[in-house]
Tab-separated table of C-alpha atoms in Angstrom:
chain	number	residue	atom	x	y	z
A	1	GLN	CA	45.015	17.477	120.759
A	2	VAL	CA	41.877	16.744	119.899
A	3	GLN	CA	39.825	16.024	123.233
A	4	MET	CA	35.997	15.387	123.771
A	5	VAL	CA	35.117	15.881	126.971
A	6	GLN	CA	31.208	14.911	128.281
A	7	SER	CA	28.831	16.148	131.248
A	8	GLY	CA	28.851	15.068	134.435
A	9	ALA	CA	27.234	11.249	135.528
A	10	GLU	CA	23.023	11.814	135.685
A	11	VAL	CA	20.906	10.102	138.201
A	12	LYS	CA	16.747	9.752	136.813
A	13	LYS	CA	13.595	8.295	137.417
A	14	PRO	CA	11.764	6.029	134.842
A	15	GLY	CA	9.943	7.892	132.531
A	16	ALA	CA	12.516	11.731	133.079
A	17	SER	CA	14.508	12.652	130.055
A	18	VAL	CA	18.447	13.296	130.473
A	19	LYS	CA	20.729	15.642	127.986
A	20	ILE	CA	23.976	14.626	127.557
A	21	SER	CA	26.704	17.242	126.305
A	22	CYS	CA	29.713	16.455	124.598
A	23	LYS	CA	32.459	19.341	123.823
A	24	ALA	CA	35.104	19.197	120.545
A	25	SER	CA	38.309	20.557	120.627
A	26	GLY	CA	41.404	20.512	119.275
A	27	TYR	CA	40.060	20.221	115.396
A	28	THR	CA	37.829	21.799	112.445
A	29	PHE	CA	34.691	20.839	114.747
A	30	SER	CA	32.506	21.176	111.570
A	31	THR	CA	34.480	18.850	109.421
A	32	TYR	CA	34.258	15.878	111.198
A	33	TYR	CA	30.532	13.989	111.927
A	34	ILE	CA	30.564	13.032	115.602
A	35	HIS	CA	28.628	9.526	116.991
A	36	TRP	CA	27.161	8.252	120.079
A	37	VAL	CA	27.508	5.148	121.211
A	38	ARG	CA	26.590	3.406	124.804
A	39	GLN	CA	27.399	0.590	126.872
A	40	VAL	CA	25.559	-1.023	129.359
A	41	PRO	CA	28.015	-2.043	132.242
A	42	GLY	CA	29.934	-5.542	131.910
A	43	GLN	CA	28.519	-5.821	128.288
A	44	GLY	CA	29.053	-4.756	124.740
A	45	LEU	CA	28.707	-1.311	122.715
A	46	GLU	CA	26.030	-0.381	120.834
A	47	TRP	CA	25.186	2.473	118.492
A	48	MET	CA	22.695	5.114	118.608
A	49	GLY	CA	23.335	7.986	115.867
A	50	ILE	CA	25.231	10.196	114.066
A	51	ILE	CA	24.891	13.918	113.577
A	52	ASN	CA	26.959	16.823	111.017
A	53	PRO	CA	28.124	19.024	112.856
A	54	ARG	CA	27.633	21.044	109.737
A	55	GLY	CA	24.054	21.711	109.577
A	56	GLY	CA	22.861	19.255	112.088
A	57	SER	CA	21.574	16.114	110.434
A	58	THR	CA	21.209	13.020	112.007
A	59	THR	CA	20.569	9.644	111.351
A	60	TYR	CA	19.562	7.279	114.513
A	61	ALA	CA	19.863	3.730	115.266
A	62	GLN	CA	15.851	2.320	114.793
A	63	LYS	CA	16.309	1.024	118.244
A	64	PHE	CA	16.215	4.906	119.697
A	65	GLN	CA	14.775	7.038	116.937
A	66	SER	CA	11.597	7.705	118.800
A	67	ARG	CA	13.463	8.345	121.927
A	68	VAL	CA	16.804	9.896	121.200
A	69	THR	CA	17.443	13.974	119.835
A	70	MET	CA	21.181	14.611	118.805
A	71	THR	CA	21.955	18.309	118.011
A	72	SER	CA	25.145	20.293	117.601
A	73	ASP	CA	26.379	24.384	118.664
A	74	THR	CA	29.086	25.336	115.904
A	75	SER	CA	29.208	28.170	117.958
A	76	THR	CA	30.900	26.285	121.428
A	77	GLY	CA	32.032	22.933	119.360
A	78	THR	CA	29.728	20.889	121.306
A	79	VAL	CA	27.186	18.228	120.711
A	80	TYR	CA	24.258	16.924	122.700
A	81	ILE	CA	22.160	14.322	122.758
A	82	ASP	CA	18.777	13.891	124.561
A	83	VAL	CA	17.152	10.772	125.889
A	84	THR	CA	13.199	11.026	126.359
A	85	SER	CA	11.174	8.265	128.515
A	86	LEU	CA	14.322	6.644	130.431
A	87	ARG	CA	13.997	2.925	131.580
A	88	SER	CA	16.123	0.659	133.648
A	89	ASP	CA	17.783	-0.647	130.934
A	90	ASP	CA	18.720	2.786	129.911
A	91	THR	CA	21.518	2.448	132.640
A	92	ALA	CA	24.306	3.042	130.839
A	93	VAL	CA	27.425	4.824	130.119
A	94	TYR	CA	26.965	6.719	126.938
A	95	TYR	CA	29.845	8.207	125.061
A	96	CYS	CA	30.215	10.947	122.182
A	97	ALA	CA	32.646	9.632	119.401
A	98	ARG	CA	34.476	11.357	116.952
A	99	GLY	CA	34.035	9.834	113.108
A	100	ALA	CA	35.265	10.867	110.313
A	101	VAL	CA	35.139	13.826	107.310
A	102	VAL	CA	32.654	11.314	106.052
A	103	PRO	CA	29.996	9.431	107.242
A	104	LEU	CA	31.783	6.378	107.847
A	105	ALA	CA	31.321	4.775	111.583
A	106	ARG	CA	34.344	4.194	113.227
A	107	PHE	CA	35.992	6.273	115.449
A	108	ASP	CA	39.203	7.435	116.633
A	109	TYR	CA	38.418	9.848	119.768
A	110	TRP	CA	36.077	9.302	122.248
A	111	GLY	CA	34.767	11.444	125.372
A	112	GLN	CA	35.761	10.041	128.815
A	113	GLY	CA	31.618	8.896	129.518
A	114	THR	CA	28.877	9.828	131.242
A	115	LEU	CA	26.996	7.377	133.354
A	116	VAL	CA	23.422	7.425	133.500
A	117	THR	CA	21.798	5.935	136.006
A	118	VAL	CA	18.050	5.074	135.728
A	119	SER	CA	16.263	3.320	139.504
A	120	SER	CA	13.446	4.753	140.863
B	1	GLU	CA	21.598	-6.586	111.512
B	2	ILE	CA	25.294	-7.395	111.000
B	3	VAL	CA	26.491	-9.912	114.389
B	4	LEU	CA	29.779	-9.920	114.571
B	5	THR	CA	31.014	-12.871	117.118
B	6	GLN	CA	34.563	-12.706	118.599
B	7	SER	CA	36.673	-15.827	119.894
B	8	PRO	CA	37.834	-16.659	122.217
B	9	GLY	CA	35.846	-14.733	125.115
B	10	THR	CA	38.983	-14.779	126.916
B	11	LEU	CA	42.283	-15.142	126.538
B	12	SER	CA	44.725	-15.985	128.893
B	13	LEU	CA	48.561	-15.302	128.030
B	14	SER	CA	51.880	-13.942	130.412
B	15	PRO	CA	53.519	-11.389	128.661
B	16	GLY	CA	55.282	-11.909	125.808
B	17	GLU	CA	53.462	-14.312	123.892
B	18	ARG	CA	51.944	-13.883	121.107
B	19	ALA	CA	48.163	-13.086	120.766
B	20	THR	CA	45.631	-13.662	118.704
B	21	LEU	CA	41.586	-12.864	118.394
B	22	SER	CA	38.989	-13.585	116.184
B	23	CYS	CA	36.020	-11.803	114.717
B	24	ARG	CA	33.854	-12.803	112.434
B	25	ALA	CA	30.481	-11.132	110.495
B	26	SER	CA	27.541	-12.486	109.303
B	27	GLN	CA	27.371	-11.563	106.190
B	28	SER	CA	30.314	-9.412	104.072
B	29	VAL	CA	31.755	-5.945	105.568
B	30	SER	CA	34.623	-6.077	102.722
B	31	SER	CA	37.241	-4.125	104.816
B	32	TYR	CA	35.625	-2.490	107.162
B	33	ILE	CA	36.702	-3.328	110.589
B	34	ALA	CA	38.054	-1.685	113.534
B	35	TRP	CA	39.505	-2.633	116.460
B	36	TYR	CA	39.487	-1.518	119.941
B	37	GLN	CA	40.631	-1.889	122.785
B	38	GLN	CA	39.363	-1.096	126.137
B	39	LYS	CA	40.782	-0.840	129.794
B	40	PRO	CA	38.130	-1.096	133.115
B	41	GLY	CA	36.836	2.490	133.492
B	42	GLN	CA	38.046	3.587	130.520
B	43	ALA	CA	36.667	4.536	126.975
B	44	PRO	CA	37.802	2.229	123.952
B	45	ARG	CA	40.817	3.241	122.011
B	46	LEU	CA	40.847	2.238	118.485
B	47	LEU	CA	43.676	0.183	117.461
B	48	ILE	CA	43.092	-0.799	113.520
B	49	HIS	CA	40.708	0.365	111.087
B	50	GLY	CA	40.340	-0.395	107.543
B	51	ALA	CA	41.075	-3.944	109.084
B	52	SER	CA	44.931	-3.744	108.816
B	53	SER	CA	45.503	0.001	109.691
B	54	ARG	CA	46.898	1.135	112.536
B	55	ALA	CA	45.461	4.441	114.296
B	56	THR	CA	47.659	7.460	114.689
B	57	GLY	CA	50.238	5.958	117.736
B	58	ILE	CA	49.468	2.267	118.132
B	59	PRO	CA	52.831	-0.024	118.460
B	60	ASP	CA	53.439	-2.341	115.237
B	61	ARG	CA	52.925	-5.191	118.034
B	62	PHE	CA	49.347	-4.854	117.109
B	63	SER	CA	48.262	-6.165	113.470
B	64	GLY	CA	45.118	-6.685	111.462
B	65	SER	CA	43.974	-9.254	108.933
B	66	GLY	CA	40.992	-10.313	106.917
B	67	SER	CA	38.788	-9.546	104.580
B	68	GLY	CA	34.542	-10.037	103.829
B	69	THR	CA	33.352	-12.377	106.822
B	70	ASP	CA	36.526	-13.517	108.627
B	71	PHE	CA	38.868	-10.944	110.571
B	72	THR	CA	42.308	-11.425	113.373
B	73	LEU	CA	43.829	-8.997	115.305
B	74	SER	CA	47.312	-9.792	116.225
B	75	ILE	CA	49.506	-8.749	119.176
B	76	SER	CA	53.395	-9.519	118.244
B	77	ARG	CA	54.523	-10.241	122.341
B	78	VAL	CA	51.925	-8.908	124.377
B	79	GLU	CA	53.284	-6.424	127.365
B	80	ALA	CA	51.321	-5.692	130.756
B	81	GLU	CA	49.565	-2.148	129.341
B	82	ASP	CA	48.180	-5.084	127.026
B	83	PHE	CA	45.871	-6.959	129.234
B	84	ALA	CA	42.194	-5.145	128.448
B	85	VAL	CA	39.555	-6.184	126.613
B	86	TYR	CA	38.936	-6.213	122.858
B	87	PHE	CA	36.374	-5.341	120.476
B	88	CYS	CA	35.831	-5.529	117.088
B	89	GLN	CA	32.999	-2.824	114.936
B	90	GLN	CA	31.683	-3.237	111.615
B	91	TYR	CA	31.249	0.054	109.320
B	92	SER	CA	29.959	-1.198	106.442
B	93	SER	CA	28.621	1.240	104.883
B	94	SER	CA	29.502	3.472	101.596
B	95	PRO	CA	31.347	6.895	102.291
B	96	THR	CA	30.025	8.006	99.102
B	97	LEU	CA	26.485	8.176	101.177
B	98	GLY	CA	24.985	11.176	102.869
B	99	PRO	CA	24.297	9.445	106.063
B	100	VAL	CA	25.111	6.631	107.244
B	101	THR	CA	22.774	3.645	105.575
B	102	LYS	CA	23.787	0.414	108.050
B	103	GLU	CA	24.177	0.202	111.734
B	104	PRO	CA	27.502	-0.310	112.380
B	105	THR	CA	27.478	-3.055	114.845
B	106	PHE	CA	30.372	-4.116	117.905
B	107	GLY	CA	31.403	-7.381	118.422
B	108	GLN	CA	30.645	-9.182	122.232
B	109	GLY	CA	34.507	-8.616	122.852
B	110	THR	CA	38.079	-11.183	123.932
B	111	LYS	CA	39.378	-10.313	127.130
B	112	VAL	CA	42.728	-10.787	127.244
B	113	GLU	CA	44.382	-11.416	130.730
B	114	ILE	CA	47.396	-12.360	132.474
B	115	LYS	CA	47.894	-15.952	132.648
C-alpha cells in the first residue's frame, strides 16, 4: 500500500533552518509528483510547492520562493523540504502529499505531518 | 490567486441527516476541484477529485457536483465517523504543461459537528 512517512517534530529558533524528509513507498517513486503543504495550527492549508522526483525539477509558491528548497533522492525514495530563515509564523504542521503522474495538484496520499515549532 | 469561500463555517447535524457543503471560487476553475476530510491530529484525506469523482475507497454516501465557480459536497446520511472538517481545493492548471503554473488554493473549511 502507498505510504508517505515523514521525519519527526522539530523545535527551532527564529532565523534557523529546518529540513524535513518524506519517504514514499508502495508505488513507483519516480512516477508521481510530490507536493508540500503546510497548516498553521487551527487554520487552513497552504500549498508550498511541487517536485518531480524524476529529475528533481521544482516549482515553488511565490510566497516561499526565496526560503524553500525541495530535493529528491530516487535511490531511497525520499523527498526533502528545506525551509530557511524561520520565523514564528512558520510554526505549522508540514505535510508531503503525492500528486499525480502529471503536474496536477490534487493529493491522494499524505504523510502524517511534521510539526515545526519556531520559538526563541 | 483564486480564492475559495466555503459555507457554512459550521454545520450541526444529527446522524442520519443529509449534509450539503458549498464551495465558491472567485473565478472559474472548470472541474478542477477536490474535497478533503480532516479529523483532529490527522492529515487530510482525499474524498472527491475532478469535482465529482470519488477517490479510491470512499463510500458512496459522499458525492460531489458543480463546475465553473460553484461546487457542492454532499453526504447523503451522515455517520458518526463523518464528523470532521472538510476542505475544498482548486487545482486549475493544465495537465499538458510542465510545472504547475497556477498555485493551488484551499477553502477555509467547514466543520461538520454533532447536533
